[in-house]
Amino acid sequence: MLEQKIIIFVSFGYMGLLFAIAFWGDKRAEAGKSIISNPYIYALSLAVYCTAWTFYGSVGAASRSGAPGFLGIYLGPTLMMILGWPVLRKIIRISKVNRITSIADFIASRYGKSAVIAGAVTIIAVLGIVPYMSVQIKAISTSFQLISQYPDVYMAQKTSVPLSGTLDTAFFVAILLALFAVIFGTRHLEATERHEGLVAAIAFESGVKLIAILCVGVFITYGLYSGFNDLFSRAGLVPQIKQLFVMEVTASTFTGWYNALFLAMMAIFLLPRQFQVIVVENVDENHLKKAVWLFPLYLLAINIFVIPIAFGGMIYFFGQCASDPVCSRALSGTFDGVLAFSSGRLDADYFALTLLMAGEQQALTLFAFIGGMSAATGMVIVETIALSTMVCNDLVMPVLLRLRFLKLERKPDLSRLLLVIRRISILVIVLLGYLYFHYVVEYYSLVSIGMISFTAVAQFGPALIGGIFWKGATKRGALFGLVAGFFVWTYTLVLPSLAQAGFFPKDILISGPFNIALLNPTHLFGLDIGQLGFDQYSHAVFWSMAANLGLFVGVSLFSRQNAMERKQATLFVDVFTCSPESEKSSFWRASASVADLRVLLERFLGKNRTREALDLYAREHHINWEKKTIADAGLVSFAEKLLAGAIGSASALVMVRSIVEEEPLGMDQIMHILDETQQIIIYSRELEKATQDLEAANIRLKELDRLKNQFISTITHELRTPLTSVRSLAEIIHQTRELDPVKQRQFVSIIIKESERLTRLINDVLDFQKMSSGRIHWQMARLDFREVIEDSIFSTGRLIEEKHIELTLDLPDTPGWVSGDKDRLIQVMVNLISNAVKFCDPDQGKITVGMAPDPFFAGDGAFLKIWVKDNGIGIDKQDQELIFHEFRQVISSSRGRPRGTGIGLTITRHIIESHNGRIWVESQLDKGAAFFFTLPLVK
């Protein structure tokens, strides 16, 4: 038996660790060093989906109906992540663009930033999540009583006597959960509604609960039994368990399976806590790419031992194989009291704990309890934070702002009021969960209660998914659909659960209200559950979604949107194609002062956060606040988004418009806008034809810009190196009066050499600039090209001697007369010879320079062919054309980037082509390179 004080001490220590992680995460975020900007942490945070329902309830479901009882709940999210990731990506993009704070804010913003829609979604979310909240309270309180009252727990459940102190424990659990949620999520107001520390703590919790359930599964499978084969072999000997291996081919089985699959696919992003971690807390949209396979992998891992734990518990506790000699002998004597409680009523939901306790594994039992507590607390904390944001932004604040006697508009700082509202909301929501647990939960399993909440949040599906893909969806359609779906959900699921708990006469479940059979909440309009294979939840989902979707589509088709709805519909549906500027446009004109906007923001965000946000906006848009007194559409839009992060889009719109002087448009102005719209349509069709050319040109410009930056970096380095050498040697000569003459001549020689190098670099840049602008002038004259080669050899002679390179000249005895600019042609030869020296073999360098008449041309069209060959590293075939382009250099894996500017060969080709010749290279890697060029011969 584990002492309660030890359990409490460990539990509080664990929660303290989570708080420390959250605190550290927030501090890192404030320092600009986010710890959650990581796809793996993002994927782990999504595992807040796995609550006590997963940790405990899945085992209970598997014990009652085998794999079909729980797998649909986890296959649904897997399919949604893998197949539906484009939908999730679009939701994330929309939320980032519009600074969305919650699922209520998202849906309300889509339908014209409607406060009514926001309020309706909030009410549905709160009431729909209350049953799910009670699941977590039940799981923690029951598991605490189980491990603290062992072995008395067996006798208590055998005689159907409730565990002592369960309700008291549940109350204290609810209070503690609420306090932890307040500490985690409402320490300060976030303008973006992101909680980086919270996400880090939730990711850590996800790891803990996964490791815990895996440890439990390994112990049961390989500790109590001898592996999977042994466990399943024993289970196969029991007819009741063997039946769970087979999925019955009945209408009920398939409808229940598909219903669970559908609800889980919706719940993974429609549950307020899932929307919070997937969308609101998302740091980088690209993290979704890894999450689409990491999260399904997590779901697989956390469920891999569900069936073994369920079957192991059924064999061990219920003694259903006691009549079988083989199974009986296997169990007898293993643990004391196993068969004595074969008729007991242990709850299969908690096999993960009771099997460990029966095996006297106290440490592992405590760890399993912490894992289950992690699953429950993670859900409660994130869920209540998301719901409290919705309650504050979309229910309470809109009402308070309209109550004139409160005079909130005169208060300079409302940020503390927002935090108080959110904290009170958390306490109320958790208290509602406790009350539902106290009066209703005892009649249902964990999974059954969870399905009630899943059905509630599924009502958001038509309005949200339809809203991001169908521009014609209207506010009226969304509102009517939501209200109808919520009403049917309440009538077909909540009312029966309350009747079962005694709040209403149970006759209503048999004959219907007022003895009207058609209104029976479990057989609505005469729909016979048994004949169609519907269970209670499939029945509720069918009618609620039919009412919701039918009214959403029908009312939308027969209602009209206002200007704000049309604008928001376009921004949501076309989020990937809309320009940011389009958001600033609207069918109303307005003006506001910067000072009024600043005061408004400070009231809700505080002075520091307002100043930081506006300073950032000023830097990005080059604004001087001292000169700018009137806010333009862009600034008003920015302020509205910033405010939306604190109080929601609907309230933000109301507050911004309260300080904006709005001018309605006249009919002439409306017609002018329509004319402009028609012109825009025409222009857009013409622009579509040029899109591909513009994209290609844009790619080319980006490449040129990259090369330009690379060239500037290279030329800066090339200039700095000789300048540093010249300055250093000059300072030595200047400061050392008794310098040895030999050293002095040596230093002066190096200075001259580096100065010549600087001159060449500068000349190259100037020549390139002149050639690019077409301002170069040629001094054309008849000359013998042998003289050009000889002068070039003389200019590079010292360089060739220093490198100990063997130079071979292959020149004819007869002159090669050409017409050209001698200095420019010498520049060509010097460039080619210098490159040959740079790249030839460092130990046994060989260079050949030659010329001869081109054998392919004769007579009046004859050409002179000149070449420079080396035995260096060579040039790959794919680079032999690129090296003549500006700023291009071939980077060798062994030698790295070569010295030089990367424009020498570009200048060389320009000179040759200006002399009506052509230049090319022939080479193979590691076999040297040969540069050839031709010039027209003259008489």
PDB file of C-alpha atoms in Angstrom, residues 669-837:
ATOM      1  CA  GLN A 669     -18.308  55.934 -55.049  1.00  0.00           C
ATOM      2  CA  ILE A 670     -19.699  52.402 -54.969  1.00  0.00           C
ATOM      3  CA  MET A 671     -20.115  52.438 -58.771  1.00  0.00           C
ATOM      4  CA  HIS A 672     -16.566  53.753 -59.101  1.00  0.00           C
ATOM      5  CA  ILE A 673     -15.314  50.847 -56.989  1.00  0.00           C
ATOM      6  CA  LEU A 674     -17.254  48.401 -59.165  1.00  0.00           C
ATOM      7  CA  ASP A 675     -15.736  49.905 -62.321  1.00  0.00           C
ATOM      8  CA  GLU A 676     -12.284  49.605 -60.835  1.00  0.00           C
ATOM      9  CA  THR A 677     -13.043  46.007 -59.900  1.00  0.00           C
ATOM     10  CA  GLN A 678     -13.993  45.226 -63.505  1.00  0.00           C
ATOM     11  CA  GLN A 679     -10.748  46.777 -64.721  1.00  0.00           C
ATOM     12  CA  ILE A 680      -8.815  44.775 -62.179  1.00  0.00           C
ATOM     13  CA  ILE A 681     -10.406  41.576 -63.490  1.00  0.00           C
ATOM     14  CA  ILE A 682      -9.354  42.464 -67.046  1.00  0.00           C
ATOM     15  CA  TYR A 683      -5.842  43.355 -65.970  1.00  0.00           C
ATOM     16  CA  SER A 684      -5.531  40.187 -63.911  1.00  0.00           C
ATOM     17  CA  ARG A 685      -6.312  38.069 -66.973  1.00  0.00           C
ATOM     18  CA  GLU A 686      -3.575  39.833 -68.899  1.00  0.00           C
ATOM     19  CA  LEU A 687      -1.146  39.471 -66.039  1.00  0.00           C
ATOM     20  CA  GLU A 688      -1.765  35.730 -65.875  1.00  0.00           C
ATOM     21  CA  LYS A 689      -0.288  35.406 -69.361  1.00  0.00           C
ATOM     22  CA  ALA A 690       2.955  37.008 -68.198  1.00  0.00           C
ATOM     23  CA  THR A 691       3.229  35.149 -64.908  1.00  0.00           C
ATOM     24  CA  GLN A 692       5.625  32.479 -66.142  1.00  0.00           C
ATOM     25  CA  ASP A 693       7.964  35.022 -67.748  1.00  0.00           C
ATOM     26  CA  LEU A 694       7.961  37.131 -64.611  1.00  0.00           C
ATOM     27  CA  GLU A 695       8.706  34.121 -62.443  1.00  0.00           C
ATOM     28  CA  ALA A 696      11.627  33.162 -64.671  1.00  0.00           C
ATOM     29  CA  ALA A 697      12.926  36.735 -64.636  1.00  0.00           C
ATOM     30  CA  ASN A 698      12.548  36.851 -60.877  1.00  0.00           C
ATOM     31  CA  ILE A 699      14.584  33.674 -60.483  1.00  0.00           C
ATOM     32  CA  ARG A 700      17.293  35.150 -62.723  1.00  0.00           C
ATOM     33  CA  LEU A 701      17.328  38.411 -60.754  1.00  0.00           C
ATOM     34  CA  LYS A 702      17.655  36.522 -57.489  1.00  0.00           C
ATOM     35  CA  GLU A 703      20.572  34.560 -58.898  1.00  0.00           C
ATOM     36  CA  LEU A 704      22.267  37.730 -60.147  1.00  0.00           C
ATOM     37  CA  ASP A 705      21.719  39.363 -56.801  1.00  0.00           C
ATOM     38  CA  ARG A 706      23.312  36.383 -55.070  1.00  0.00           C
ATOM     39  CA  LEU A 707      26.255  36.453 -57.445  1.00  0.00           C
ATOM     40  CA  LYS A 708      26.619  40.210 -56.966  1.00  0.00           C
ATOM     41  CA  ASN A 709      26.794  39.771 -53.210  1.00  0.00           C
ATOM     42  CA  GLN A 710      29.305  36.986 -53.648  1.00  0.00           C
ATOM     43  CA  PHE A 711      31.381  39.184 -55.977  1.00  0.00           C
ATOM     44  CA  ILE A 712      31.371  42.083 -53.502  1.00  0.00           C
ATOM     45  CA  SER A 713      32.505  39.732 -50.746  1.00  0.00           C
ATOM     46  CA  THR A 714      35.257  38.319 -52.978  1.00  0.00           C
ATOM     47  CA  ILE A 715      36.558  41.644 -54.268  1.00  0.00           C
ATOM     48  CA  THR A 716      36.593  43.072 -50.737  1.00  0.00           C
ATOM     49  CA  HIS A 717      38.702  40.152 -49.576  1.00  0.00           C
ATOM     50  CA  GLU A 718      41.012  40.394 -52.595  1.00  0.00           C
ATOM     51  CA  LEU A 719      41.575  44.116 -52.029  1.00  0.00           C
ATOM     52  CA  ARG A 720      42.051  43.822 -48.277  1.00  0.00           C
ATOM     53  CA  THR A 721      44.824  41.186 -48.526  1.00  0.00           C
ATOM     54  CA  PRO A 722      47.402  43.209 -50.544  1.00  0.00           C
ATOM     55  CA  LEU A 723      46.462  46.430 -48.749  1.00  0.00           C
ATOM     56  CA  THR A 724      47.175  44.791 -45.397  1.00  0.00           C
ATOM     57  CA  SER A 725      50.517  43.524 -46.678  1.00  0.00           C
ATOM     58  CA  VAL A 726      51.502  46.923 -48.151  1.00  0.00           C
ATOM     59  CA  ARG A 727      50.553  48.777 -44.973  1.00  0.00           C
ATOM     60  CA  SER A 728      52.395  46.352 -42.691  1.00  0.00           C
ATOM     61  CA  LEU A 729      55.624  46.452 -44.710  1.00  0.00           C
ATOM     62  CA  ALA A 730      55.452  50.229 -45.147  1.00  0.00           C
ATOM     63  CA  GLU A 731      55.086  50.673 -41.370  1.00  0.00           C
ATOM     64  CA  ILE A 732      58.097  48.424 -40.777  1.00  0.00           C
ATOM     65  CA  ILE A 733      60.222  50.458 -43.221  1.00  0.00           C
ATOM     66  CA  HIS A 734      58.996  53.732 -41.712  1.00  0.00           C
ATOM     67  CA  GLN A 735      59.539  52.776 -38.083  1.00  0.00           C
ATOM     68  CA  THR A 736      62.793  50.796 -38.438  1.00  0.00           C
ATOM     69  CA  ARG A 737      65.433  53.384 -39.373  1.00  0.00           C
ATOM     70  CA  GLU A 738      68.353  50.928 -39.228  1.00  0.00           C
ATOM     71  CA  LEU A 739      66.669  48.321 -41.404  1.00  0.00           C
ATOM     72  CA  ASP A 740      69.033  46.061 -43.301  1.00  0.00           C
ATOM     73  CA  PRO A 741      69.269  47.257 -46.968  1.00  0.00           C
ATOM     74  CA  VAL A 742      68.649  43.752 -48.221  1.00  0.00           C
ATOM     75  CA  LYS A 743      65.488  43.465 -46.140  1.00  0.00           C
ATOM     76  CA  GLN A 744      64.471  46.946 -47.210  1.00  0.00           C
ATOM     77  CA  ARG A 745      64.790  46.049 -50.904  1.00  0.00           C
ATOM     78  CA  GLN A 746      62.931  42.819 -50.250  1.00  0.00           C
ATOM     79  CA  PHE A 747      60.078  44.650 -48.519  1.00  0.00           C
ATOM     80  CA  VAL A 748      59.921  47.318 -51.231  1.00  0.00           C
ATOM     81  CA  SER A 749      59.817  44.590 -53.865  1.00  0.00           C
ATOM     82  CA  ILE A 750      56.850  42.965 -52.120  1.00  0.00           C
ATOM     83  CA  ILE A 751      55.121  46.346 -51.833  1.00  0.00           C
ATOM     84  CA  ILE A 752      55.576  46.919 -55.564  1.00  0.00           C
ATOM     85  CA  LYS A 753      54.304  43.407 -56.307  1.00  0.00           C
ATOM     86  CA  GLU A 754      51.201  43.828 -54.135  1.00  0.00           C
ATOM     87  CA  SER A 755      50.578  47.282 -55.599  1.00  0.00           C
ATOM     88  CA  GLU A 756      50.649  45.774 -59.083  1.00  0.00           C
ATOM     89  CA  ARG A 757      48.167  43.157 -57.872  1.00  0.00           C
ATOM     90  CA  LEU A 758      45.922  45.919 -56.551  1.00  0.00           C
ATOM     91  CA  THR A 759      46.209  47.742 -59.860  1.00  0.00           C
ATOM     92  CA  ARG A 760      45.184  44.621 -61.779  1.00  0.00           C
ATOM     93  CA  LEU A 761      42.188  44.070 -59.492  1.00  0.00           C
ATOM     94  CA  ILE A 762      41.039  47.650 -59.822  1.00  0.00           C
ATOM     95  CA  ASN A 763      41.595  47.612 -63.586  1.00  0.00           C
ATOM     96  CA  ASP A 764      39.534  44.432 -63.873  1.00  0.00           C
ATOM     97  CA  VAL A 765      36.642  46.017 -62.006  1.00  0.00           C
ATOM     98  CA  LEU A 766      36.878  49.239 -64.045  1.00  0.00           C
ATOM     99  CA  ASP A 767      37.099  47.312 -67.314  1.00  0.00           C
ATOM    100  CA  PHE A 768      34.089  45.210 -66.367  1.00  0.00           C
ATOM    101  CA  GLN A 769      32.094  48.332 -65.497  1.00  0.00           C
ATOM    102  CA  LYS A 770      33.027  49.972 -68.793  1.00  0.00           C
ATOM    103  CA  MET A 771      32.183  46.893 -70.817  1.00  0.00           C
ATOM    104  CA  SER A 772      28.828  46.476 -68.993  1.00  0.00           C
ATOM    105  CA  SER A 773      27.908  50.087 -69.779  1.00  0.00           C
ATOM    106  CA  GLY A 774      29.324  50.006 -73.359  1.00  0.00           C
ATOM    107  CA  ARG A 775      31.756  52.898 -72.733  1.00  0.00           C
ATOM    108  CA  ILE A 776      35.014  51.126 -73.614  1.00  0.00           C
ATOM    109  CA  HIS A 777      37.078  52.604 -76.480  1.00  0.00           C
ATOM    110  CA  TRP A 778      39.276  50.493 -78.775  1.00  0.00           C
ATOM    111  CA  GLN A 779      42.641  51.524 -80.259  1.00  0.00           C
ATOM    112  CA  MET A 780      42.637  49.330 -83.354  1.00  0.00           C
ATOM    113  CA  ALA A 781      45.858  48.791 -85.360  1.00  0.00           C
ATOM    114  CA  ARG A 782      47.508  46.163 -87.582  1.00  0.00           C
ATOM    115  CA  LEU A 783      49.880  44.089 -85.478  1.00  0.00           C
ATOM    116  CA  ASP A 784      51.790  40.811 -85.380  1.00  0.00           C
ATOM    117  CA  PHE A 785      50.242  38.639 -82.664  1.00  0.00           C
ATOM    118  CA  ARG A 786      53.671  37.136 -81.947  1.00  0.00           C
ATOM    119  CA  GLU A 787      54.571  40.464 -80.360  1.00  0.00           C
ATOM    120  CA  VAL A 788      51.445  40.254 -78.173  1.00  0.00           C
ATOM    121  CA  ILE A 789      52.502  36.824 -76.923  1.00  0.00           C
ATOM    122  CA  GLU A 790      56.088  37.945 -76.280  1.00  0.00           C
ATOM    123  CA  ASP A 791      54.972  41.012 -74.305  1.00  0.00           C
ATOM    124  CA  SER A 792      52.559  38.863 -72.305  1.00  0.00           C
ATOM    125  CA  ILE A 793      55.299  36.345 -71.469  1.00  0.00           C
ATOM    126  CA  PHE A 794      57.528  39.228 -70.326  1.00  0.00           C
ATOM    127  CA  SER A 795      54.739  40.572 -68.075  1.00  0.00           C
ATOM    128  CA  THR A 796      54.125  37.194 -66.438  1.00  0.00           C
ATOM    129  CA  GLY A 797      57.724  35.969 -66.520  1.00  0.00           C
ATOM    130  CA  ARG A 798      58.473  36.598 -62.870  1.00  0.00           C
ATOM    131  CA  LEU A 799      55.263  34.792 -61.824  1.00  0.00           C
ATOM    132  CA  ILE A 800      56.232  31.789 -63.966  1.00  0.00           C
ATOM    133  CA  GLU A 801      59.742  31.681 -62.500  1.00  0.00           C
ATOM    134  CA  GLU A 802      58.497  31.888 -58.898  1.00  0.00           C
ATOM    135  CA  LYS A 803      56.254  28.854 -59.451  1.00  0.00           C
ATOM    136  CA  HIS A 804      59.074  26.957 -61.239  1.00  0.00           C
ATOM    137  CA  ILE A 805      56.832  26.305 -64.199  1.00  0.00           C
ATOM    138  CA  GLU A 806      58.154  24.893 -67.494  1.00  0.00           C
ATOM    139  CA  LEU A 807      56.981  27.190 -70.313  1.00  0.00           C
ATOM    140  CA  THR A 808      56.883  26.014 -73.923  1.00  0.00           C
ATOM    141  CA  LEU A 809      56.283  28.356 -76.881  1.00  0.00           C
ATOM    142  CA  ASP A 810      54.856  26.955 -80.104  1.00  0.00           C
ATOM    143  CA  LEU A 811      55.061  29.905 -82.474  1.00  0.00           C
ATOM    144  CA  PRO A 812      55.424  29.885 -86.294  1.00  0.00           C
ATOM    145  CA  ASP A 813      58.262  31.677 -88.068  1.00  0.00           C
ATOM    146  CA  THR A 814      55.857  33.732 -90.154  1.00  0.00           C
ATOM    147  CA  PRO A 815      53.951  36.671 -88.661  1.00  0.00           C
ATOM    148  CA  GLY A 816      50.302  36.413 -87.669  1.00  0.00           C
ATOM    149  CA  TRP A 817      48.791  39.743 -88.665  1.00  0.00           C
ATOM    150  CA  VAL A 818      45.569  40.769 -86.970  1.00  0.00           C
ATOM    151  CA  SER A 819      43.691  43.998 -86.465  1.00  0.00           C
ATOM    152  CA  GLY A 820      43.183  44.837 -82.799  1.00  0.00           C
ATOM    153  CA  ASP A 821      43.837  46.847 -79.662  1.00  0.00           C
ATOM    154  CA  LYS A 822      47.296  45.672 -78.566  1.00  0.00           C
ATOM    155  CA  ASP A 823      46.858  46.541 -74.876  1.00  0.00           C
ATOM    156  CA  ARG A 824      43.547  44.717 -74.690  1.00  0.00           C
ATOM    157  CA  LEU A 825      44.904  41.638 -76.463  1.00  0.00           C
ATOM    158  CA  ILE A 826      47.885  41.598 -74.094  1.00  0.00           C
ATOM    159  CA  GLN A 827      45.356  41.745 -71.268  1.00  0.00           C
ATOM    160  CA  VAL A 828      43.676  38.632 -72.732  1.00  0.00           C
ATOM    161  CA  MET A 829      46.949  36.712 -72.872  1.00  0.00           C
ATOM    162  CA  VAL A 830      48.017  37.830 -69.390  1.00  0.00           C
ATOM    163  CA  ASN A 831      44.644  36.666 -67.991  1.00  0.00           C
ATOM    164  CA  LEU A 832      44.903  33.251 -69.623  1.00  0.00           C
ATOM    165  CA  ILE A 833      48.582  32.726 -68.674  1.00  0.00           C
ATOM    166  CA  SER A 834      47.931  33.877 -65.078  1.00  0.00           C
ATOM    167  CA  ASN A 835      45.039  31.435 -64.793  1.00  0.00           C
ATOM    168  CA  ALA A 836      47.226  28.654 -66.168  1.00  0.00           C
ATOM    169  CA  VAL A 837      49.894  29.442 -63.570  1.00  0.00           C
TER     170      VAL A 837
END
